[in-house]
Short mmCIF file of C-alpha atoms and ligand atoms in Angstrom, two decimals:
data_model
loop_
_atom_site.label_atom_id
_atom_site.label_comp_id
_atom_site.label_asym_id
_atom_site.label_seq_id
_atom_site.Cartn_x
_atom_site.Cartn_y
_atom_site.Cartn_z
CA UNK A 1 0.00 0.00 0.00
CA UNK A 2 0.78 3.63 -0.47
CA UNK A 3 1.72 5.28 3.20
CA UNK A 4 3.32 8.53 4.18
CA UNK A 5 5.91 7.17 6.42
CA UNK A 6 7.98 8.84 9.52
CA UNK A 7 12.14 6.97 10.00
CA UNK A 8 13.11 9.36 12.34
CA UNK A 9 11.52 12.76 14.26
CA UNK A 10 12.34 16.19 12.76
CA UNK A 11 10.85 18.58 10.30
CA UNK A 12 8.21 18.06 7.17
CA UNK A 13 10.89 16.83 5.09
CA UNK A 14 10.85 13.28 7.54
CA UNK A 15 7.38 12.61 6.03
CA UNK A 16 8.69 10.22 3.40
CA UNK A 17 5.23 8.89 0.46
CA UNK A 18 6.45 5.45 -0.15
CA UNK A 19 4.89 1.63 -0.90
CA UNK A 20 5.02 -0.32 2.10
CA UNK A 21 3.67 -3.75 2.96
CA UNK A 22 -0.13 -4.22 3.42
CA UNK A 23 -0.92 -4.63 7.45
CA UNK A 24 -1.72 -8.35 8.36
CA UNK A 25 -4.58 -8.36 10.37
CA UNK A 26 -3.99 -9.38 14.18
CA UNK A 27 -6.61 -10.95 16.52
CA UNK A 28 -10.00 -8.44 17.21
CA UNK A 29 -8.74 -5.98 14.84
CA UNK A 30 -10.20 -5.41 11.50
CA UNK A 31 -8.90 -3.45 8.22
CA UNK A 32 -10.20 -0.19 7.05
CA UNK A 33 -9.24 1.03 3.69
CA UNK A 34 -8.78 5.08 4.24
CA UNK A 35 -10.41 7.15 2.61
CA UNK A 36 -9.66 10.21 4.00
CA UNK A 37 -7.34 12.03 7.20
CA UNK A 38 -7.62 14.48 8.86
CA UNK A 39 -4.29 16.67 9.75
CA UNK A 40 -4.33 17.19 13.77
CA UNK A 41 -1.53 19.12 15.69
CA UNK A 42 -0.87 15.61 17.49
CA UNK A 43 0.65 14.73 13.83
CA UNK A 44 3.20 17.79 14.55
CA UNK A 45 3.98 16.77 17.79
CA UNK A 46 4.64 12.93 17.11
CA UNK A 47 6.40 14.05 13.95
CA UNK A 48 8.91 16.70 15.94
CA UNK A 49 8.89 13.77 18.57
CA UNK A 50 8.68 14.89 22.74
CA UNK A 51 11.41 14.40 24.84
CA UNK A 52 10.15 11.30 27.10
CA UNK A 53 7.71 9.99 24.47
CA UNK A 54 8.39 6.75 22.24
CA UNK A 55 7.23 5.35 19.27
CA UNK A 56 8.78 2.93 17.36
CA UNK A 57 10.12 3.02 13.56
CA UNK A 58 8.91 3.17 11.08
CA UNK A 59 5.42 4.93 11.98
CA UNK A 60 2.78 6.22 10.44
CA UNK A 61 0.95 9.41 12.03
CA UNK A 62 -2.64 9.78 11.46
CA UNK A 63 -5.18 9.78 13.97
CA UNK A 64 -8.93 10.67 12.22
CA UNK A 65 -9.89 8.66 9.94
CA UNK A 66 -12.99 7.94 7.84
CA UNK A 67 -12.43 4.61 5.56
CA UNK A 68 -14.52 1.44 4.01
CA UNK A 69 -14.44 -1.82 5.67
CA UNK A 70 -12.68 -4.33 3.93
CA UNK A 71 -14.24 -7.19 5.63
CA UNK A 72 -17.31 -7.41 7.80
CA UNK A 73 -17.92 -8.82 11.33
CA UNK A 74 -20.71 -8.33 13.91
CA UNK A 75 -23.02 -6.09 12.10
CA UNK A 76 -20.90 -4.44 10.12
CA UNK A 77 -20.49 -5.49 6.16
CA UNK A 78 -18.13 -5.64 4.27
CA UNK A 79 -18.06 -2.30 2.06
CA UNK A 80 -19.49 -0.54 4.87
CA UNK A 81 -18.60 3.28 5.26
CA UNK A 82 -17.18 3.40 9.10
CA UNK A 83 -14.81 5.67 11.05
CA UNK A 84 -12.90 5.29 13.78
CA UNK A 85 -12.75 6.21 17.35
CA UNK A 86 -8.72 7.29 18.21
CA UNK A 87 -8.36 5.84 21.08
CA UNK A 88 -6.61 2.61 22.00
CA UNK A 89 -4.99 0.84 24.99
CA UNK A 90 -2.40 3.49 26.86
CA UNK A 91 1.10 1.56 27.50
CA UNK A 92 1.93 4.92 29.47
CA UNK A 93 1.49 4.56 33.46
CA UNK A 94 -0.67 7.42 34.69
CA UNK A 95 -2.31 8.13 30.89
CA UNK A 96 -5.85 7.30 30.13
CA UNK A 97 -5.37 5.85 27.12
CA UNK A 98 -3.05 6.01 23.49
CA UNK A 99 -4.25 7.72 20.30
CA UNK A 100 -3.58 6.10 17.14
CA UNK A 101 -0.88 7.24 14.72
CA UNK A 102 0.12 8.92 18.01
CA UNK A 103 2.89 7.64 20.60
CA UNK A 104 1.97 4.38 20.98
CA UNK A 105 1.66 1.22 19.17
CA UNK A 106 -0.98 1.58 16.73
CA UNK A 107 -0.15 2.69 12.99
CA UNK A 108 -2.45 5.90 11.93
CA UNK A 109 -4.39 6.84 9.34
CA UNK A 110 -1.75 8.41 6.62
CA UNK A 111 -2.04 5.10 4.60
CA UNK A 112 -3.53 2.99 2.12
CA UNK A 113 -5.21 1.12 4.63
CA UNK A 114 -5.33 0.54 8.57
CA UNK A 115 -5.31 -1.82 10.68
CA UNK A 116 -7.60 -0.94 14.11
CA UNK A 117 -9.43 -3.04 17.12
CA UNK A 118 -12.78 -4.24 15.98
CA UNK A 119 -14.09 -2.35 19.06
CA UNK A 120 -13.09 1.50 17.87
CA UNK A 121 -14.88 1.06 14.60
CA UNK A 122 -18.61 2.99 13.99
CA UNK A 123 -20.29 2.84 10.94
CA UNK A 124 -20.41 6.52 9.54
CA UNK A 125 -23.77 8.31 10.51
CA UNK A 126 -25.28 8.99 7.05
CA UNK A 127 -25.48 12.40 7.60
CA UNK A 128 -21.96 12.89 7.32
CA UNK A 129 -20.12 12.94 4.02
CA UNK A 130 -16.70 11.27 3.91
CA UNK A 131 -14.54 14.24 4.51
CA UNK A 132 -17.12 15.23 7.02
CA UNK A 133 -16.73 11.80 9.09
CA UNK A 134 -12.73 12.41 9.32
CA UNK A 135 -12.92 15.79 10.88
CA UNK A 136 -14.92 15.34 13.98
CA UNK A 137 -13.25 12.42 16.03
CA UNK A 138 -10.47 14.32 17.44
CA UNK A 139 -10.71 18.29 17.10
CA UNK A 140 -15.00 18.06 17.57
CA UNK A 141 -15.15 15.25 20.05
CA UNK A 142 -12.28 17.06 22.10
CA UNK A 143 -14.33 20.07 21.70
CA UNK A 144 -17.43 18.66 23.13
CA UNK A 145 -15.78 16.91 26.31
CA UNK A 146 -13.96 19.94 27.06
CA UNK A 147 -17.79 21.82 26.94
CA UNK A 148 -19.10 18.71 29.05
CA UNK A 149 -16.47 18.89 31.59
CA UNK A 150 -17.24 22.67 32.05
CA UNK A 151 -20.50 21.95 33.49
CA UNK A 152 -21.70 24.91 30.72
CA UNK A 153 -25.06 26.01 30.84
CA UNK A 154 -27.37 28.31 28.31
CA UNK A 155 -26.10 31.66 28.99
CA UNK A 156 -22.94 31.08 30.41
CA UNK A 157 -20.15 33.27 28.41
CA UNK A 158 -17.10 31.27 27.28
CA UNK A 159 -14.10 32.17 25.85
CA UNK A 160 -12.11 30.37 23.14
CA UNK A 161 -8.87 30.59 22.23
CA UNK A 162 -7.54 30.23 18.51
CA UNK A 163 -10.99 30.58 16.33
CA UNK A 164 -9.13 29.42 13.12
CA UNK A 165 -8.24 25.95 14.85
CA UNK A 166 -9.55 22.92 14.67
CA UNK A 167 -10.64 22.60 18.13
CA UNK A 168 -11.40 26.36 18.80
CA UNK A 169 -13.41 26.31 15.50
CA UNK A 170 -15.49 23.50 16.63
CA UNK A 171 -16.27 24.68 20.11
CA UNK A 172 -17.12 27.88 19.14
CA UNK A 173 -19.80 25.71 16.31
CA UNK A 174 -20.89 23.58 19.89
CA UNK A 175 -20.90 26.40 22.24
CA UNK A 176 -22.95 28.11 20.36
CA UNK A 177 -25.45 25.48 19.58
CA UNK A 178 -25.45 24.66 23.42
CA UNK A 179 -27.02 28.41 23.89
CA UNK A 180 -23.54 29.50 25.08
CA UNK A 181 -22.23 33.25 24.60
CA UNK A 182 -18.99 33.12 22.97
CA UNK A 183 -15.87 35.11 23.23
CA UNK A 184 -13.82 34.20 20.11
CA UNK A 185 -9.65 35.04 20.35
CA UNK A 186 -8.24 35.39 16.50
CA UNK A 187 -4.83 37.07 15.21
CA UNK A 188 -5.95 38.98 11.90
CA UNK A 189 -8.63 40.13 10.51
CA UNK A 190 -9.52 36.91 8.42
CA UNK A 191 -9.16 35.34 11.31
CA UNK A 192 -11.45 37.95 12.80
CA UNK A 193 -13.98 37.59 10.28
CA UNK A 194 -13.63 34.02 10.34
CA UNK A 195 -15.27 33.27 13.89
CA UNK A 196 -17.48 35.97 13.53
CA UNK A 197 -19.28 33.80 10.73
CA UNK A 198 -18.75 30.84 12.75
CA UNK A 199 -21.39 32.61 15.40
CA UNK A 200 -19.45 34.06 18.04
CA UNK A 201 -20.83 37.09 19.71
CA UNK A 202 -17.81 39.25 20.49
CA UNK A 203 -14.12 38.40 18.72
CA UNK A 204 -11.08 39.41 19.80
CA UNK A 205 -7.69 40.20 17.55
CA UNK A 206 -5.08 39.58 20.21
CA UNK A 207 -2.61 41.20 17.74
CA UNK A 208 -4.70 44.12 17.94
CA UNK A 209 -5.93 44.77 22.04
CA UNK A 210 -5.32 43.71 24.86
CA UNK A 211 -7.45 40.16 26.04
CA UNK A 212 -7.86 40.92 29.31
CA UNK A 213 -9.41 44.19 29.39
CA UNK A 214 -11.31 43.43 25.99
CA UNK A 215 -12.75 40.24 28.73
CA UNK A 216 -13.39 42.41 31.22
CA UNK A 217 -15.04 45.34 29.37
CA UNK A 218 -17.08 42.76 27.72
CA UNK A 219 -18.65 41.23 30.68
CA UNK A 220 -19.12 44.26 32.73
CA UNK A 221 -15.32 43.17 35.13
CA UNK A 222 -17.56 39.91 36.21
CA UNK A 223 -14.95 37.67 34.06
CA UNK A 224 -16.03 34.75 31.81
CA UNK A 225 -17.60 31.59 33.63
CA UNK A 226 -15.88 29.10 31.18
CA UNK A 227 -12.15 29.43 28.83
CA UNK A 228 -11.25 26.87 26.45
CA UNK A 229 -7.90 26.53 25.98
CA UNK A 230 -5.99 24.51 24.03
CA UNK A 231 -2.56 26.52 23.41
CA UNK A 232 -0.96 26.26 26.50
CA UNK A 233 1.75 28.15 28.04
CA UNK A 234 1.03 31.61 26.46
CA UNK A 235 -2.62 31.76 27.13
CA UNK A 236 -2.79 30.19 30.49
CA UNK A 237 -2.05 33.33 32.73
CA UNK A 238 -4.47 35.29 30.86
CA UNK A 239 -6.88 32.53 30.88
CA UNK A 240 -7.11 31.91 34.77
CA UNK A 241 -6.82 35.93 34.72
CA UNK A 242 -10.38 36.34 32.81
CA UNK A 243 -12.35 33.62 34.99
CA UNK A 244 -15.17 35.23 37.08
CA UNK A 245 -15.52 33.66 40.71
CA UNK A 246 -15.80 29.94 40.64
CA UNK A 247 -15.13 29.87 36.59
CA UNK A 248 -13.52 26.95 34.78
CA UNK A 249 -10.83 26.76 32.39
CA UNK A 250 -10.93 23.51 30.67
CA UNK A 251 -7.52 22.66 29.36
CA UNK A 252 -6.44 19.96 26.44
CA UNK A 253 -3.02 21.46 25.02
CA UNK A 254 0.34 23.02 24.81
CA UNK A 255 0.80 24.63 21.39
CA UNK A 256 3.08 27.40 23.00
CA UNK A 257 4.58 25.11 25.35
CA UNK A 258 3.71 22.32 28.22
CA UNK A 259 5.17 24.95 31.41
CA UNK A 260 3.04 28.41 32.26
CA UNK A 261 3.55 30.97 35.12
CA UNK A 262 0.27 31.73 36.86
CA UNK A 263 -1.04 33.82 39.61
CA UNK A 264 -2.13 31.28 41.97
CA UNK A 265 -3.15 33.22 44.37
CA UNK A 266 -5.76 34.98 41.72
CA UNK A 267 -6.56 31.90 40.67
CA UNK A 268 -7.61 30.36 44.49
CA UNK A 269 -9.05 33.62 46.04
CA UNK A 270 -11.64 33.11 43.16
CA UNK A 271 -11.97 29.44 44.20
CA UNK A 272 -11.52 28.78 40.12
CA UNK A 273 -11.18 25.40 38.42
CA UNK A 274 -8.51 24.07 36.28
CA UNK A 275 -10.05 20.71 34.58
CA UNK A 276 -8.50 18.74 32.18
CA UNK A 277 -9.75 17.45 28.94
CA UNK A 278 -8.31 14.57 26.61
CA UNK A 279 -9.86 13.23 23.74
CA UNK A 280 -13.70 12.03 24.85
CA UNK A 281 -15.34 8.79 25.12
CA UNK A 282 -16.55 6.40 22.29
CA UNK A 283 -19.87 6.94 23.78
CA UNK A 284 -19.31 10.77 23.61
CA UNK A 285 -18.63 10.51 20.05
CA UNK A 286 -22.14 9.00 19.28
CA UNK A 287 -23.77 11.37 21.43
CA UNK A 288 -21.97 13.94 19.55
CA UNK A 289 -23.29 12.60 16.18
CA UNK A 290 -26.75 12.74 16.91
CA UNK A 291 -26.48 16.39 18.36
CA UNK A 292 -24.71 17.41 14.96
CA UNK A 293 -27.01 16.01 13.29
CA UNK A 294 -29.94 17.71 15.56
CA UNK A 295 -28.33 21.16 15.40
CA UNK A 296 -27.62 20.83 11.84
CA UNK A 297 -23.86 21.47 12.57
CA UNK A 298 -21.09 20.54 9.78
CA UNK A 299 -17.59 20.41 10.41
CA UNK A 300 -15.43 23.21 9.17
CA UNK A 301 -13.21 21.63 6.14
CA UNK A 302 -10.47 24.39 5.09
CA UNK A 303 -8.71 22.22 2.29
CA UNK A 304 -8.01 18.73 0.95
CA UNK A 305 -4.63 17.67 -0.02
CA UNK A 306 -3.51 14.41 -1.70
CA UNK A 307 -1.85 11.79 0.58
CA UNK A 308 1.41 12.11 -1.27
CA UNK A 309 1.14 15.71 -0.56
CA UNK A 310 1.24 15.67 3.40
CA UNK A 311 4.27 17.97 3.83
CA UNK A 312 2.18 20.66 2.56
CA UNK A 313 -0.70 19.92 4.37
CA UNK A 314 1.30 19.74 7.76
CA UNK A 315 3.06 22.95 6.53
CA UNK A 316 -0.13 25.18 6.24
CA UNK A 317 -0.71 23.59 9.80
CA UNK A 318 2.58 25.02 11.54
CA UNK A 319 1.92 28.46 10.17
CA UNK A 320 -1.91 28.72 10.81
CA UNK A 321 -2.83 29.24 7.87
CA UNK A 322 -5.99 27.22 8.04
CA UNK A 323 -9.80 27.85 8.81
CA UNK A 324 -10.91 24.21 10.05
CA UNK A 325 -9.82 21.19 9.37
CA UNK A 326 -7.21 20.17 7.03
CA UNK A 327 -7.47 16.74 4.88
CA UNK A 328 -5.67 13.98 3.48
CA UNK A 329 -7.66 12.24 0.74
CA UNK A 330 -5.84 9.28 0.59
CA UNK A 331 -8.46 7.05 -2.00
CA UNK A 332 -12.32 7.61 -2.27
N1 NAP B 1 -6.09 16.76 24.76
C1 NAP B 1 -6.62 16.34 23.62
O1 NAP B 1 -7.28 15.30 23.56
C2 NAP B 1 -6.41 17.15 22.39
C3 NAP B 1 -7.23 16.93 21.27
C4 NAP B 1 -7.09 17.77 20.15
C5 NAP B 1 -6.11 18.75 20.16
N2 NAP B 1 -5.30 18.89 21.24
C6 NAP B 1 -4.27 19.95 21.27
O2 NAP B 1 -4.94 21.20 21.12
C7 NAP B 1 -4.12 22.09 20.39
C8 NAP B 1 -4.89 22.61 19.19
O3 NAP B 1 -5.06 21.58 18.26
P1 NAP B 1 -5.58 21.90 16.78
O4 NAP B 1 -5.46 20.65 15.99
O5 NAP B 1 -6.88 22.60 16.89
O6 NAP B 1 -4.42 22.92 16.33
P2 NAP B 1 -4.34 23.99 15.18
O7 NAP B 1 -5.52 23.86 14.28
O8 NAP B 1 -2.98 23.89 14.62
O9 NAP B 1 -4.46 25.40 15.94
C9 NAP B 1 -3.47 26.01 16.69
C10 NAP B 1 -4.08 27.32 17.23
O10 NAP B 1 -3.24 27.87 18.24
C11 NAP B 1 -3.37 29.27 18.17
N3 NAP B 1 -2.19 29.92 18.76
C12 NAP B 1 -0.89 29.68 18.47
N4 NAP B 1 -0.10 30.48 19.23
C13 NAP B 1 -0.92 31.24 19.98
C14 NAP B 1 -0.71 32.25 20.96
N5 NAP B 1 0.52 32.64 21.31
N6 NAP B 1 -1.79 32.83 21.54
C15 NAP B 1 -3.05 32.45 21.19
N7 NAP B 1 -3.31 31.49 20.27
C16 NAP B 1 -2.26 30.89 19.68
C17 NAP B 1 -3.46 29.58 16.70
O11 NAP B 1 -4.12 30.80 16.53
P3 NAP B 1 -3.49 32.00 15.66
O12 NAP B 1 -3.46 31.54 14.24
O13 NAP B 1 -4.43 33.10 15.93
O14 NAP B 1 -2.11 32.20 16.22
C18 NAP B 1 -4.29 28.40 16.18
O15 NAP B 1 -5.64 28.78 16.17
C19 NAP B 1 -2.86 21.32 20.01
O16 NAP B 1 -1.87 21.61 20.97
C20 NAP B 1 -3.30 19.87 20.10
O17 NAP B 1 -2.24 18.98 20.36
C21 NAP B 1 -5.43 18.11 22.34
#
């Protein structure tokens, strides 16, 4: 099969398009052929590689995935349009659970075809198209369990970080369907413009003002009740900053870094939560189906690339260029 292949960690110029043998399928997995990828910042990450984190070479990244069955089992037939929940058995102490294409021992999704326990495959709600059903299992269904964790109800305001992202695109799509009012943060005006079509009620360009007063002019010095935040080091100080008494910041990543300096004693005089959010169940990724389907919400798709054509797509990635979710079509 056709695979875009990782030897070693570094820059977009590891990602090697090569043939490689077909996966032999193990006990209670199944094969999926691909059909199409989505790009996620985890790709970045395993690609640069983490100090402390393993995965063994050979790899291939890849960790959202729509495909076709190529054999069927329980009720699903062969032929069958499925996709596939990321998550798989954690070999980490102290780590809920691996991703695959990630750092651990399942293959991903930048290939031909992949090889997956029969237990993270769904059949693809019909509602979805193809490229739909490979955008929502990580960025969307992250998304929604950081919104769940926050205890959010109609009304509350939250803010969200990076509208142009996958994940802050797709919360500010949820929030806003959940009857939330939403504080986008952007960088241009695109950007700008960007979330204010996505729905959200006030934006912010952070290259522009100041966040913090912007926040607190907004909500009359109260503070938000809820921040999503998924860029780490940067944002944190400001984001614990902005919470009203007894907010919550739900937290899932570390674009600008994994270490932050934070006023604690800000942050405990308000008797503020710090929750964090990784991935979301299977069962979380049904329910979030069916409320897509009910809100009449479709994932944000900036561009498709061809498989071969990865280091591009990864590229656009590093410098933000995109408005959604970037794709690999890989066959179709
Ligand atoms: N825990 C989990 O289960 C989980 C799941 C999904 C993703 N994640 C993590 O969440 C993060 C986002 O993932 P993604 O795929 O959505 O990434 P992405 O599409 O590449 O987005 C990155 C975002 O970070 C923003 N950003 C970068 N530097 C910033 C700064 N200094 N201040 C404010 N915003 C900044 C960018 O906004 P500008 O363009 O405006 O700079 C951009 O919107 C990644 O770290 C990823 O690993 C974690």
């Amino acid at each position: 099969m056709k695979a875009v292949i990782i030897r070693k960690h570094g820059g977009p110029e590891v990602l090697s398009y090569e043939e490689i043998p077909d996966p032999v399928p193990k006990k209670g997995h199944a094969l999926v052929k691909v059909n199409y990828c989505a790009v996620n910042h985890l790709d970045i990450w395993v690609r640069n590689g983490i100090p402390g984190k393993t995965v063994s070479f050979p790899h291939i990244l890849g960790c959202d995935v729509s495909g076709t069955l190529i054999e069927g089992f329980g009720g699903l037939k062969k032929d069958d349009k499925v996709i596939i929940y990321p998550a798989v058995d954690s070999n980490v102490a102290r780590v809920s659970f691996g991703i695959i294409g990630g750092f651990g021992r399942y293959e991903g999704g930048y290939a031909e075809i992949i090889q997956i326990p029969k237990k993270n495959i769904i059949k693809k709600p019909s509602w979805f198209s193809d490229q739909e059903a490979a955008s929502i299992n990580i960025s969307y269904l992250t998304a929604w369990n950081m919104l769940e964790k926050s205890r959010c109800k109609k009304d509350d305001i939250v803010l969200i970080w990076g509208a142009n992202s996958g994940v802050g695109s797709a919360a500010i799509l949820l929030a806003k369907a959940k009857g939330l009012k939403t504080i986008a943060i952007a960088s241009d005006k695109n950007k700008v413009e960007f979330a204010k079509k996505l729905g959200a009620d006030f934006v912010i360009d952070r290259n522009a003002k100041d966040v913090t007063s912007e926040v607190l002019k907004f909500t009359d010095q109260v503070g938000v009740d809820i921040v999503i935040d998924h860029v780490g080091a940067q944002t944190w100080p400001t984001s614990l900053e902005v919470l009203k008494v007894k907010g919550r910041m739900i937290a899932c990543g570390t674009t600008t870094g994994g270490e932050a300096v934070v006023n604690i004693r800000s942050f405990y005089s308000k008797e503020a939560q710090i929750i964090g959010a990784y991935l979301g169940s299977k069962s979380q990724l049904v329910a979030l189906h069916k409320f897509m389907k009910l809100k009449k919400i479709k994932p944000i798709i900036d561009s498709i690339f061809d498989l071969k054509d990865a280091k591009l797509a990864q590229q656009k990635m590093e410098k933000s260029n995109q408005f959604g979710k970037i794709l690999l079509q890989v066959s179709s």
